[in-house]
mmCIF file of C-alpha atoms and ligand atoms in Angstrom:
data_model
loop_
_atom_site.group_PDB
_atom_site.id
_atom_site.type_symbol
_atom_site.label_atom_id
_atom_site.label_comp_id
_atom_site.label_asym_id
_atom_site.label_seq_id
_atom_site.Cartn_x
_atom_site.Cartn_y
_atom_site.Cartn_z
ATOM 1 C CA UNK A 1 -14.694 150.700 -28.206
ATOM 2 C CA UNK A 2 -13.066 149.120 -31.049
ATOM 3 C CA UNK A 3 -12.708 150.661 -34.557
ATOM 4 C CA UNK A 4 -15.440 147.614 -35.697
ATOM 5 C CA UNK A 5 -18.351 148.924 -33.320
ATOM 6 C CA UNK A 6 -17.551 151.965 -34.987
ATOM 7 C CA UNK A 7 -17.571 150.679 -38.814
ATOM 8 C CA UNK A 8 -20.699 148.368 -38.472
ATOM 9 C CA UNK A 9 -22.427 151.885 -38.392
ATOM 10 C CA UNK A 10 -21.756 152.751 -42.307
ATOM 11 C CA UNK A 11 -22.868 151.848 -45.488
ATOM 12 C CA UNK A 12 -20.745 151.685 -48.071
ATOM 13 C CA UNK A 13 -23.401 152.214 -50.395
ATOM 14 C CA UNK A 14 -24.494 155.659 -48.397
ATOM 15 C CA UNK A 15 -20.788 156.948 -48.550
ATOM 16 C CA UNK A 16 -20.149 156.251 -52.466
ATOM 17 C CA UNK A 17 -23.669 158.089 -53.037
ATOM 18 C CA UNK A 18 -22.983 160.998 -50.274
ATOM 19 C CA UNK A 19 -19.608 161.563 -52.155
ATOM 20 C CA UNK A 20 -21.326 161.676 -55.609
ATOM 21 C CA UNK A 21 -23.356 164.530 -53.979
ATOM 22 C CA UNK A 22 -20.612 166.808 -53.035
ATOM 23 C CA UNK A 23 -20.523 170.260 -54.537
ATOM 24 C CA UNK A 24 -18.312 173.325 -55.215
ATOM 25 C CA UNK A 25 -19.938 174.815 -51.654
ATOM 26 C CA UNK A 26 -19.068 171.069 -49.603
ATOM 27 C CA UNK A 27 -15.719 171.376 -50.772
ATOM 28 C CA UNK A 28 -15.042 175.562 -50.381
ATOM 29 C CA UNK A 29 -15.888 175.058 -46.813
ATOM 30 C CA UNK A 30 -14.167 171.980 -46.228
ATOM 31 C CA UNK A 31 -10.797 173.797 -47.485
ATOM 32 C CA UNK A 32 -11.695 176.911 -45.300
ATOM 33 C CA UNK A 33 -12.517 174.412 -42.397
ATOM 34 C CA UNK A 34 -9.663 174.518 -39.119
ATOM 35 C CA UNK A 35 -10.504 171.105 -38.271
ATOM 36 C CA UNK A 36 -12.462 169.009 -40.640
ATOM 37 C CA UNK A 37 -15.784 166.973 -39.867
ATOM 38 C CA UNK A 38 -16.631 163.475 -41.219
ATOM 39 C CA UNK A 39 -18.927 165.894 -44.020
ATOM 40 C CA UNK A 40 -15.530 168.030 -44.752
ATOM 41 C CA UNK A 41 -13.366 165.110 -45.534
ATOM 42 C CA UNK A 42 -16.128 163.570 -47.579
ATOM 43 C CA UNK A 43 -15.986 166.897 -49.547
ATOM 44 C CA UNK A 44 -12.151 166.972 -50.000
ATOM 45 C CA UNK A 45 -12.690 162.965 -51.338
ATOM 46 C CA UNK A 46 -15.306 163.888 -54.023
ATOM 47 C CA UNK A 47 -15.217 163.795 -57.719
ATOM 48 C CA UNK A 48 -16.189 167.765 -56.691
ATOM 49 C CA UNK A 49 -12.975 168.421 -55.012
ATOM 50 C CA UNK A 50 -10.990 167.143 -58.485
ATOM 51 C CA UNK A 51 -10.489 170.671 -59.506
ATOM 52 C CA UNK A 52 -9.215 172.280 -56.237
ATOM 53 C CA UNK A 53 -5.975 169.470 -56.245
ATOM 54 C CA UNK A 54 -3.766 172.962 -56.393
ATOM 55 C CA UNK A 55 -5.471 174.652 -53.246
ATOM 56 C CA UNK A 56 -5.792 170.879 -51.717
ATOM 57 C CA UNK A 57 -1.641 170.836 -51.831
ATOM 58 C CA UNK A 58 -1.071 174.186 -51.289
ATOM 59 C CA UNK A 59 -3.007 173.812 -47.710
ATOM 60 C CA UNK A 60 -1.845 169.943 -46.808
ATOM 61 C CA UNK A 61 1.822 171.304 -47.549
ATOM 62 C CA UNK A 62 1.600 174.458 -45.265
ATOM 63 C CA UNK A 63 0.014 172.042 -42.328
ATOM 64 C CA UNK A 64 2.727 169.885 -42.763
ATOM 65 C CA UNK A 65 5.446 172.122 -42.474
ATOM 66 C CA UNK A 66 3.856 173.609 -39.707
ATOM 67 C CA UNK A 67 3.529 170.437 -37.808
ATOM 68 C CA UNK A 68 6.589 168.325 -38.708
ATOM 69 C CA UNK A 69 9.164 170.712 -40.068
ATOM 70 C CA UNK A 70 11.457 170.076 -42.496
ATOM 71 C CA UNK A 71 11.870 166.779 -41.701
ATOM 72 C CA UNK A 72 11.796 163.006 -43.170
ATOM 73 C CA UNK A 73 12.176 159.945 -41.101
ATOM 74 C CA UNK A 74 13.507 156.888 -43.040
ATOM 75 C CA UNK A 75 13.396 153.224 -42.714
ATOM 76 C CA UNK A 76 14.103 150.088 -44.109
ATOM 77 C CA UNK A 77 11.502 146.875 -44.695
ATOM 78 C CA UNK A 78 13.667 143.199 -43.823
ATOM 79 C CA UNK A 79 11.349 140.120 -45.017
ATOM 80 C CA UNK A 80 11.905 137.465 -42.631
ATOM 81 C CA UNK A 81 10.357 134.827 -44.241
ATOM 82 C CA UNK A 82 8.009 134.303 -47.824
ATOM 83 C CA UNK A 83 6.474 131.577 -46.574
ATOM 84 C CA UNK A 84 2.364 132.086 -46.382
ATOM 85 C CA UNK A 85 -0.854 129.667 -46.280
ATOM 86 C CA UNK A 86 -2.805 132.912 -47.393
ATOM 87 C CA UNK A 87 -4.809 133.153 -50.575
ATOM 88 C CA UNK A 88 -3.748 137.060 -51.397
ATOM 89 C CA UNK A 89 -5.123 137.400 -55.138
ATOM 90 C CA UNK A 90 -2.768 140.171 -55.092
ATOM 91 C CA UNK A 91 0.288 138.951 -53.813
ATOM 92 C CA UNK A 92 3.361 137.363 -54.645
ATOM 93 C CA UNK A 93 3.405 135.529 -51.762
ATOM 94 C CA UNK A 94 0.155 133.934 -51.826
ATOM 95 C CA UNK A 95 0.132 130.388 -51.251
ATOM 96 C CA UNK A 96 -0.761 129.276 -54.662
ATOM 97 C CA UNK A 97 2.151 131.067 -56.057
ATOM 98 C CA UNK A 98 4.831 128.721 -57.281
ATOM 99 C CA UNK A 99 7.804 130.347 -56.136
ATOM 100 C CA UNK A 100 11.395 129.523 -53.978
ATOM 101 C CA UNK A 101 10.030 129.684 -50.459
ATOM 102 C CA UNK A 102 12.513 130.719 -47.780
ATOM 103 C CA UNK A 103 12.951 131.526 -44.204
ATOM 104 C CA UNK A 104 15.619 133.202 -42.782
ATOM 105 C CA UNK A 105 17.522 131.633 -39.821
ATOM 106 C CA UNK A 106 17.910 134.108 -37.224
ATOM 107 C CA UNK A 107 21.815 134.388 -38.226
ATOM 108 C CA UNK A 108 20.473 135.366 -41.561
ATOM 109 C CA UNK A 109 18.260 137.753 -40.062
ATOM 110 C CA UNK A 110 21.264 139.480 -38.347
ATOM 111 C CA UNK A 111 23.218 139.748 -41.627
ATOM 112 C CA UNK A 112 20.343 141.155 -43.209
ATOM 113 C CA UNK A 113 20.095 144.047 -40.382
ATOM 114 C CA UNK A 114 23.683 144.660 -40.186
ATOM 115 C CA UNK A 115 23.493 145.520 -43.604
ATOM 116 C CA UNK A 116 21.201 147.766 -42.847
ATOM 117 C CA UNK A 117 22.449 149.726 -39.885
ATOM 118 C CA UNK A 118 25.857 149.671 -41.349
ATOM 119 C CA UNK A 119 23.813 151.677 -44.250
ATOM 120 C CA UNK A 120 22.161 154.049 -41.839
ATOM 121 C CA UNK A 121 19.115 153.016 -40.794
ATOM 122 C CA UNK A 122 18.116 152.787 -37.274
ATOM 123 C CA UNK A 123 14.180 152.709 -37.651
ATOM 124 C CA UNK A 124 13.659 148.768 -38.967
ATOM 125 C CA UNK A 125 10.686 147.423 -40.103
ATOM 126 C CA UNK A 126 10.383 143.180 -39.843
ATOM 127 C CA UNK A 127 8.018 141.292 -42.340
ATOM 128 C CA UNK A 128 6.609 137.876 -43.104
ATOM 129 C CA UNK A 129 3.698 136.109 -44.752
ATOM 130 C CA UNK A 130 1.254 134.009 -42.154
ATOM 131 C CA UNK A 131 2.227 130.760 -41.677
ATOM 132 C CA UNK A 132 2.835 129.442 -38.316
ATOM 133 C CA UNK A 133 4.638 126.697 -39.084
ATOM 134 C CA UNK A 134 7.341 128.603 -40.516
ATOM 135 C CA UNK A 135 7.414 132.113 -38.066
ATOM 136 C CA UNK A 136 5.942 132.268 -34.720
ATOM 137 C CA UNK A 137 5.235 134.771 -31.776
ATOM 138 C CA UNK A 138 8.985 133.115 -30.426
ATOM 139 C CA UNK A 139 11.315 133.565 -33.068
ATOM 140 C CA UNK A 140 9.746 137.060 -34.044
ATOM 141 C CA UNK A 141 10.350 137.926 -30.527
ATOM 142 C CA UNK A 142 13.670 135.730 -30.531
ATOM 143 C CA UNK A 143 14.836 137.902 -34.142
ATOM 144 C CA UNK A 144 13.404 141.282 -32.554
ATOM 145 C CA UNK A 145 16.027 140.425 -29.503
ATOM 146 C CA UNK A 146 18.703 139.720 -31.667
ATOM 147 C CA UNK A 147 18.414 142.602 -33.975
ATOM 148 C CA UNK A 148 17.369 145.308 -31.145
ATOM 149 C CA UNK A 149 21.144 146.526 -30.050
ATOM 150 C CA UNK A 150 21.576 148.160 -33.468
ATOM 151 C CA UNK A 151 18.058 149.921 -34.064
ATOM 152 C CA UNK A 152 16.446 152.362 -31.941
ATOM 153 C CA UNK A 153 12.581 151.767 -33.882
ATOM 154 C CA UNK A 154 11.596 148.038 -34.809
ATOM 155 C CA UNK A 155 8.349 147.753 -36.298
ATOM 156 C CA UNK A 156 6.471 144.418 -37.140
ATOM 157 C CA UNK A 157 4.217 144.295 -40.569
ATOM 158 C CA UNK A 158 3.292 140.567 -39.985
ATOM 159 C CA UNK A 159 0.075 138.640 -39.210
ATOM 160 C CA UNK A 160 -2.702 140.007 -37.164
ATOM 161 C CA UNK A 161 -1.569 138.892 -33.361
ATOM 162 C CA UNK A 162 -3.905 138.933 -30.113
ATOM 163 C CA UNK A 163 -3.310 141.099 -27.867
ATOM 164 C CA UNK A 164 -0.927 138.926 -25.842
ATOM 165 C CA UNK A 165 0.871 138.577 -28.598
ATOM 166 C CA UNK A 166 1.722 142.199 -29.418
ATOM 167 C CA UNK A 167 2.631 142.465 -25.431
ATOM 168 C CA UNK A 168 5.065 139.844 -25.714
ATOM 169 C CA UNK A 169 6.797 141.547 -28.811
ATOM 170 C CA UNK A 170 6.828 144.939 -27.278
ATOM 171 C CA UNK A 171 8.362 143.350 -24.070
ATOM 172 C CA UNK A 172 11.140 141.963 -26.553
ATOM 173 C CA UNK A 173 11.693 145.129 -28.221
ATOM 174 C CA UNK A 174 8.653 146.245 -31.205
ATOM 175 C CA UNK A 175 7.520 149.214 -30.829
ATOM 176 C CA UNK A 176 5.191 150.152 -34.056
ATOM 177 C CA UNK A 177 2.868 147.545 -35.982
ATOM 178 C CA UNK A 178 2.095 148.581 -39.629
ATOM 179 C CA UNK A 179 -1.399 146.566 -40.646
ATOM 180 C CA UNK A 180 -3.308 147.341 -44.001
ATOM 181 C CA UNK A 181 -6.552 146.383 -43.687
ATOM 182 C CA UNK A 182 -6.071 145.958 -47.725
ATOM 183 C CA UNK A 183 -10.052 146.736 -48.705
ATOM 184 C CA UNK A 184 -12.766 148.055 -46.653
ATOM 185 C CA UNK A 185 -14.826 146.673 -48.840
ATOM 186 C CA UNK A 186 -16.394 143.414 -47.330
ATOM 187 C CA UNK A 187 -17.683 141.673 -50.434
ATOM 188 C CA UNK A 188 -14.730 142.433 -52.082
ATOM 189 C CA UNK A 189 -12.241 141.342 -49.242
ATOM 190 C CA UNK A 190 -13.848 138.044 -49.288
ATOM 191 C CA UNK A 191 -13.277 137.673 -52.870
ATOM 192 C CA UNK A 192 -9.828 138.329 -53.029
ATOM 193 C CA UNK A 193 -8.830 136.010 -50.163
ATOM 194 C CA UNK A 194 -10.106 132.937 -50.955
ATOM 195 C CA UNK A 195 -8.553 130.999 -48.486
ATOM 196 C CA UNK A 196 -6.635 131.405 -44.998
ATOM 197 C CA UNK A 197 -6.708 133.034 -41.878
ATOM 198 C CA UNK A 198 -6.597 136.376 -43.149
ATOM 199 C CA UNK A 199 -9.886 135.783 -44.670
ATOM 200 C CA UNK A 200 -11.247 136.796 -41.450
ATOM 201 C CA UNK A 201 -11.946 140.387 -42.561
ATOM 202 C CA UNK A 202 -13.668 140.862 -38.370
ATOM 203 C CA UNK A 203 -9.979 139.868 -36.624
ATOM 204 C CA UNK A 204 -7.642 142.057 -38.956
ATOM 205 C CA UNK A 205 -10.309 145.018 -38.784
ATOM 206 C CA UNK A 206 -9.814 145.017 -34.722
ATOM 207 C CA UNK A 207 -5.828 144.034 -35.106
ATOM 208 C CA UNK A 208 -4.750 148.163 -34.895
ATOM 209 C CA UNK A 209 -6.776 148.363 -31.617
ATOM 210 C CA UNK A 210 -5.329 145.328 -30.160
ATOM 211 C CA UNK A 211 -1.683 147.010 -30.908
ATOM 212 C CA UNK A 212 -2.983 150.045 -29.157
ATOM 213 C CA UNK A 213 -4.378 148.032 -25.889
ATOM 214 C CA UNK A 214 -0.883 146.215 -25.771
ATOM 215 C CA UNK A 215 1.007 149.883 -25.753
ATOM 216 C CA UNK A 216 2.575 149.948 -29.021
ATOM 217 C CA UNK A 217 4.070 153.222 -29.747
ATOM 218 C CA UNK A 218 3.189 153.669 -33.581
ATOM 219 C CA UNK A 219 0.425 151.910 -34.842
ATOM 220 C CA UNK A 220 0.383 152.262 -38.748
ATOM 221 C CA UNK A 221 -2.791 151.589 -41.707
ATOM 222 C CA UNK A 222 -3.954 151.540 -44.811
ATOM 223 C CA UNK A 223 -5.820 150.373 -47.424
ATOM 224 C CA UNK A 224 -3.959 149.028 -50.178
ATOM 225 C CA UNK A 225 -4.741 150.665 -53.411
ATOM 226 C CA UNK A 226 -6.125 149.791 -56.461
ATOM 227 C CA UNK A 227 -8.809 146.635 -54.863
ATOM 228 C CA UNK A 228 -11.849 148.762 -54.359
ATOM 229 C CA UNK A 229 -13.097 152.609 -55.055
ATOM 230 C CA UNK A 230 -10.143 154.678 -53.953
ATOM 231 C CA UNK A 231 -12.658 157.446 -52.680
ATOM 232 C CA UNK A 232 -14.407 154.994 -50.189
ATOM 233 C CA UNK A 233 -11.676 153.473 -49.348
ATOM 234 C CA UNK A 234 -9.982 156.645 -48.420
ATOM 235 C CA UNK A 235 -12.871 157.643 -46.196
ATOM 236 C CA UNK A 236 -12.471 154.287 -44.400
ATOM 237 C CA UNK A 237 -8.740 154.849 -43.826
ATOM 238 C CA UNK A 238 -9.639 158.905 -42.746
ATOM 239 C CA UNK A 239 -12.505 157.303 -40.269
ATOM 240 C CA UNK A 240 -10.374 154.626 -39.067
ATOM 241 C CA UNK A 241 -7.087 156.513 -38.140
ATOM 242 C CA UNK A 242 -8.933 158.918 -36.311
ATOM 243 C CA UNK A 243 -10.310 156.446 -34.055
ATOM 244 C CA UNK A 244 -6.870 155.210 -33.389
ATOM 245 C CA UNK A 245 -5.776 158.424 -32.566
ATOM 246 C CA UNK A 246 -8.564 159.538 -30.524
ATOM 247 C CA UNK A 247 -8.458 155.691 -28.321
ATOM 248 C CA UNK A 248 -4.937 155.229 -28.533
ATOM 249 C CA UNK A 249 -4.062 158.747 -27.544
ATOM 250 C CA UNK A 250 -0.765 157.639 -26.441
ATOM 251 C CA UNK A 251 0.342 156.085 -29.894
ATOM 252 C CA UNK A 252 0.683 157.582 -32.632
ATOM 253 C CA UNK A 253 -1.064 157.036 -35.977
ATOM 254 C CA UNK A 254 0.218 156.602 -39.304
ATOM 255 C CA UNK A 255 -1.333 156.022 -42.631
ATOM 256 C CA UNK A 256 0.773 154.795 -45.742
ATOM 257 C CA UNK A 257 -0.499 154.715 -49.293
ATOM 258 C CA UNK A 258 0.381 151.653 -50.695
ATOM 259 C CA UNK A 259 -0.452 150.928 -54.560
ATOM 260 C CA UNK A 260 -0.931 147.456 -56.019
ATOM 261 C CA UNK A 261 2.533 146.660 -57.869
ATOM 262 C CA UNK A 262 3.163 144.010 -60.825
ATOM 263 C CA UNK A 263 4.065 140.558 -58.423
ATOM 264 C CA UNK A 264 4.264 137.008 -59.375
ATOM 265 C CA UNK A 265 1.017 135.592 -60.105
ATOM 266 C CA UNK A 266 -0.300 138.777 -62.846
ATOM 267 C CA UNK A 267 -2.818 140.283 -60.582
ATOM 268 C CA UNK A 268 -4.453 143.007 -62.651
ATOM 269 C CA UNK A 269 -6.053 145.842 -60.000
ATOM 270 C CA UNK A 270 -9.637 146.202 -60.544
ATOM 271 C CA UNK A 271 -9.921 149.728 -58.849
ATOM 272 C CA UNK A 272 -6.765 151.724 -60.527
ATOM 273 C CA UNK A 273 -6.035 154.295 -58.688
ATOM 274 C CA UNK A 274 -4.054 157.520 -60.697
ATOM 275 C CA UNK A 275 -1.452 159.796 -59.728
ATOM 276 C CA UNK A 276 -3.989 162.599 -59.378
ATOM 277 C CA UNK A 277 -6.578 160.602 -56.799
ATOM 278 C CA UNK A 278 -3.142 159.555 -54.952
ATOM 279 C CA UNK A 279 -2.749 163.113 -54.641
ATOM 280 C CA UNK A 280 -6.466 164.360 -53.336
ATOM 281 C CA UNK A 281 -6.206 161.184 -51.290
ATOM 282 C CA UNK A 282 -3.099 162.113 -49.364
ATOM 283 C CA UNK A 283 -3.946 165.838 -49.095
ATOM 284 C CA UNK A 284 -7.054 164.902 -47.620
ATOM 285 C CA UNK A 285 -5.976 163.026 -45.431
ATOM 286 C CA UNK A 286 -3.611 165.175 -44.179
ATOM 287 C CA UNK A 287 -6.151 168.127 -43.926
ATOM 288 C CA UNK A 288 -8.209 165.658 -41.655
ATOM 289 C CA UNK A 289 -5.158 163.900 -39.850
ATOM 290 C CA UNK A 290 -2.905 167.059 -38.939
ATOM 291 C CA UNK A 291 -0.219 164.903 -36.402
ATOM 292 C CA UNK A 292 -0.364 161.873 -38.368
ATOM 293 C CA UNK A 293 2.510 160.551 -39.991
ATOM 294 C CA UNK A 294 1.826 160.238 -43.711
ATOM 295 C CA UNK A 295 4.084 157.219 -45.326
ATOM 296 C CA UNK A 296 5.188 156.542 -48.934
ATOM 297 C CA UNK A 297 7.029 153.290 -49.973
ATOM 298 C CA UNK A 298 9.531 152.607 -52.678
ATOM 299 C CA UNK A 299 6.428 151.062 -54.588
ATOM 300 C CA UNK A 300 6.300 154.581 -56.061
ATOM 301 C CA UNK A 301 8.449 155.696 -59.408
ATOM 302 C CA UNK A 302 11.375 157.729 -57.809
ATOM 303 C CA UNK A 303 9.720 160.682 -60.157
ATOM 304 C CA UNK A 304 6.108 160.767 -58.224
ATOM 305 C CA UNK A 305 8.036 160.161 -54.864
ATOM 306 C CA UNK A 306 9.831 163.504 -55.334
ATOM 307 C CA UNK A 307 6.763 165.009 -56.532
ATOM 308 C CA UNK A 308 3.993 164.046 -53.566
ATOM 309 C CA UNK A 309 7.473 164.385 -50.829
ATOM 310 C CA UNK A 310 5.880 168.136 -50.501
ATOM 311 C CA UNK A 311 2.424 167.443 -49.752
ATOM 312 C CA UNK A 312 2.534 165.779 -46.272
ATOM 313 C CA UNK A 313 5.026 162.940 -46.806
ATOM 314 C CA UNK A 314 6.908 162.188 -43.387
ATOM 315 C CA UNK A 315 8.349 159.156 -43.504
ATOM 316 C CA UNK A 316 10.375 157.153 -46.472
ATOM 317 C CA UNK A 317 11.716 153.387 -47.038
ATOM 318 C CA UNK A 318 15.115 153.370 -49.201
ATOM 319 C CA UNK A 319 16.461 151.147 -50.961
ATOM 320 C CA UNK A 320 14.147 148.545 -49.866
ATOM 321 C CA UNK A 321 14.487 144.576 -50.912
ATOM 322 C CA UNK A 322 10.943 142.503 -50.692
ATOM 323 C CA UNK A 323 12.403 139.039 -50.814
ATOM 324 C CA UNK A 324 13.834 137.289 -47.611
ATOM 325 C CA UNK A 325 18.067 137.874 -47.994
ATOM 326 C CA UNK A 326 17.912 140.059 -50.487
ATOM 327 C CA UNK A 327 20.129 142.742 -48.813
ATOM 328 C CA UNK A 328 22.924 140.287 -48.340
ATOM 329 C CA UNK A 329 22.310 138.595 -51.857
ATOM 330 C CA UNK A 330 20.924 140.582 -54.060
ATOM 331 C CA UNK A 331 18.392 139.362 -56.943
ATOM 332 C CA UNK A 332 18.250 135.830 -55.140
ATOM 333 C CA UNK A 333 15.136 135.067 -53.705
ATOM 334 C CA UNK A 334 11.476 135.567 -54.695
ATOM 335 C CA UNK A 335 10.053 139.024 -54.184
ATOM 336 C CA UNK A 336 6.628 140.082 -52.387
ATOM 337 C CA UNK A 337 6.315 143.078 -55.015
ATOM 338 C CA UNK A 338 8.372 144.891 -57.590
ATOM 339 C CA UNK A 339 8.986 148.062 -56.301
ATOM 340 C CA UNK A 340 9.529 151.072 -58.688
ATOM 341 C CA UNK A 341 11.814 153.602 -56.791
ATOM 342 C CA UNK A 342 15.420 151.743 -56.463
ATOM 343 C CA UNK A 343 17.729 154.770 -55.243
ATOM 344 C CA UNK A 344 19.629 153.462 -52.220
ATOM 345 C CA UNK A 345 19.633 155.259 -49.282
ATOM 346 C CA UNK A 346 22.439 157.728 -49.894
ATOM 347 C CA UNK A 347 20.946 158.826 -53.367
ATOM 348 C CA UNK A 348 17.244 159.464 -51.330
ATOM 349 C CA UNK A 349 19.588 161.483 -48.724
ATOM 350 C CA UNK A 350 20.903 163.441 -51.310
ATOM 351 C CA UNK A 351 17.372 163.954 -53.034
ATOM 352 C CA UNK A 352 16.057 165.153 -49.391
ATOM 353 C CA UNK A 353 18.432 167.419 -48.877
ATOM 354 C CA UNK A 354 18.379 169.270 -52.198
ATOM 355 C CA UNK A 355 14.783 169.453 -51.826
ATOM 356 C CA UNK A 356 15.275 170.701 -48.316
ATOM 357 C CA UNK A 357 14.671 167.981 -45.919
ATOM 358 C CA UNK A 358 16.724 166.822 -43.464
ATOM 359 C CA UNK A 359 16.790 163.160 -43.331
ATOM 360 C CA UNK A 360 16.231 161.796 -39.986
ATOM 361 C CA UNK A 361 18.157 157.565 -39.480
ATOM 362 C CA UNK A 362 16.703 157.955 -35.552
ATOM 363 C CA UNK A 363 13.697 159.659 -33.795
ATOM 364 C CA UNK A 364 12.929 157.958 -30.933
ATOM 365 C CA UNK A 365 14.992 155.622 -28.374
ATOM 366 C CA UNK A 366 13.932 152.946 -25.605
ATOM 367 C CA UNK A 367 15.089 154.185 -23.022
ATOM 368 C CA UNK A 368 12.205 156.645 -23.156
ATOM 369 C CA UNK A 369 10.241 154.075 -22.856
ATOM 370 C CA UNK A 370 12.035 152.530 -20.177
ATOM 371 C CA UNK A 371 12.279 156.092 -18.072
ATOM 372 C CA UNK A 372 8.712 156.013 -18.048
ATOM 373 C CA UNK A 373 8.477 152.964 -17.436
HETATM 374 S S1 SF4 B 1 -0.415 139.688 -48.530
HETATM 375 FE FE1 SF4 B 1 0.576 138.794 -46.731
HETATM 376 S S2 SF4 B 1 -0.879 137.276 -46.011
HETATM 377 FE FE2 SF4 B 1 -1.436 137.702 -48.142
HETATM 378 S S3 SF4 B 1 -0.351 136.171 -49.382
HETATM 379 FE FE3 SF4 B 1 0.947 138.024 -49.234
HETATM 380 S S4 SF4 B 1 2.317 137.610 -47.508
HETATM 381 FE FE4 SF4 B 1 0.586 136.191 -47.349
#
């Protein structure tokens, strides 16, 4: 079963007007719930559930700690290519956008990740826009191959592949795919991409499944913040993850909270979402998601980022660059997104470890893979 047979059975309508109906009660026995229903996390979503946000952290903080320690993986985003034929509203890249458009040769793409390792990182994460004439299945596979000897985690956050497609990347060396499905909101997907493949809201709503039936370790989600009602949306993200966890029981699931950022072409959100709901959002989805990993990108202000690290944060870009070569050349390029938090990676280690975290470069290796194989 894919997470669309599941979706086709919801409203939107019905979830906006059972979260409006929440009360004190929903919400008091969603916090004293062990593990949450779909009605509990509906609770913990709800306007009602505003003025528990101390005993919402306070729990998602102790279940974090209890499940993942004092620990924070990081990684590092490398943008292949800015190329796209996609009609994002909300993106720099989008293919009206008039900006420098650049792909990276895959000797580029080896300077960029040396960079990289030679600055710690060992968990890399590969991006591009969608346009095949510019990045295919080959020279993703071809850059994963080239790349692989210095990272032990290589993640893709590209465009939506079949299933072959995501077996032929693992067999080169990917072992997580990150895929927002950006809204849940179907009306409001098709408005904001106008044109392109990815206005197919059916094929990228079945693209995490398709990861998971090809074996990929991590399989990673989210709705991108600030497009549609944060609350629905966040039920959505809570119903879809634990479908991925419960069919892909041999990946694991991770949700990031990514919020729309300034980016060429003056996109104003129509859906802002505050630092508070970012804060009932991710505690609530922690409460419901105990084993997921919970991400947070260098989109946030370096301030917030230190504040919602407690709450159920596991994993952390640094020092992260959005525009193809921008490691190796800095402010060259055009960039997806501006991004708020720019520590590098040894200031972040230093804030982890005063706040105390240990940062973790590596968490994983092939050769597991390869032993069980
Ligand atoms: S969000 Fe992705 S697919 Fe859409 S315009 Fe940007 S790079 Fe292209």
């Amino acid at each position: 079963m894919s997470f669309s047979d599941v979706f086709r059975n919801y409203e939107r309508s019905d979830i906006a007007d059972r979260l409006a109906a929440c009360r004190a009660t929903d919400v008091e026995r969603a916090l004293a719930a062990e593990h949450l229903s779909e009605t509990d996390f509906l609770a913990l979503l709800s306007p009602a559930a505003g003025t528990c946000l101390e005993e919402l952290a306070q729990r998602s903080h102790r279940l974090t700690r209890q499940r993942f320690g004092n620990i924070i993986q990081l990684y590092a985003p490398l943008y292949i290519s800015n190329e796209c034929g996609n009609g994002c509203r909300y993106c720099g890249f989008n293919a009206a956008n008039r900006i420098v458009r650049r792909t990276l040769s895959l000797d580029e793409v080896a300077n960029e990740a040396r960079i990289l390792h030679q600055r710690g990182f060992r968990h890399l994460l590969l991006l591009t826009g969608e346009a095949a004439g510019a990045v295919n299945n080959d020279l993703l596979a071809a850059a994963v191959r080239r790349v692989r000897p210095w990272f032990s985690s290589i993640g893709l956050e590209v465009y939506p592949m079949d299933e072959a497609g995501y077996r032929q990347l693992a067999a080169a060396g990917v072992d997580s795919l990150t895929v927002y499905q950006e809204t849940y909101d179907r009306v409001r997907y098709d408005d904001l991409h106008p044109f392109g493949p990815k206005k197919n809201f059916d094929w990228r709503l079945g693209t995490p499944d398709r990861a998971g039936a090809a074996g990929l370790r991590n399989i990673g989600i989210g709705a991108l913040l600030g497009l549609s009602d944060w609350r629905v949306e966040g039920f959505f993200v809570g119903l879809h993850a634990r479908h991925l966890a419960r069919i892909w029981w041999r990946s694991r699931v991770n949700v990031s909270f990514p919020r729309l950022r300034p980016a060429d072409g003056g996109f104003a959100p129509p859906a802002p979402v505050s630092d508070a709901a970012l804060v009932q959002l991710l505690c609530a989805l922690r409460l419901l998601l105990p084993d997921s990993g919970l991400t947070l990108s260098t989109r946030e202000s370096a301030r917030l980022r230190d504040h919602l690290l407690p709450l159920g944060i596991t994993q952390l870009s640094a020092g992260s660059c959005t525009a193809p070569g921008g490691y190796g050349h800095a402010g060259e390029g055009a960039a997806q997104f501006a991004i708020d938090d720019d520590r590098d990676a040894a200031q972040i280690c230093a804030m982890l470890q005063t706040q105390g975290y240990d940062p973790v470069w590596k968490d994983w290796d092939r050769a597991f893979l390869e032993r069980e194989g």
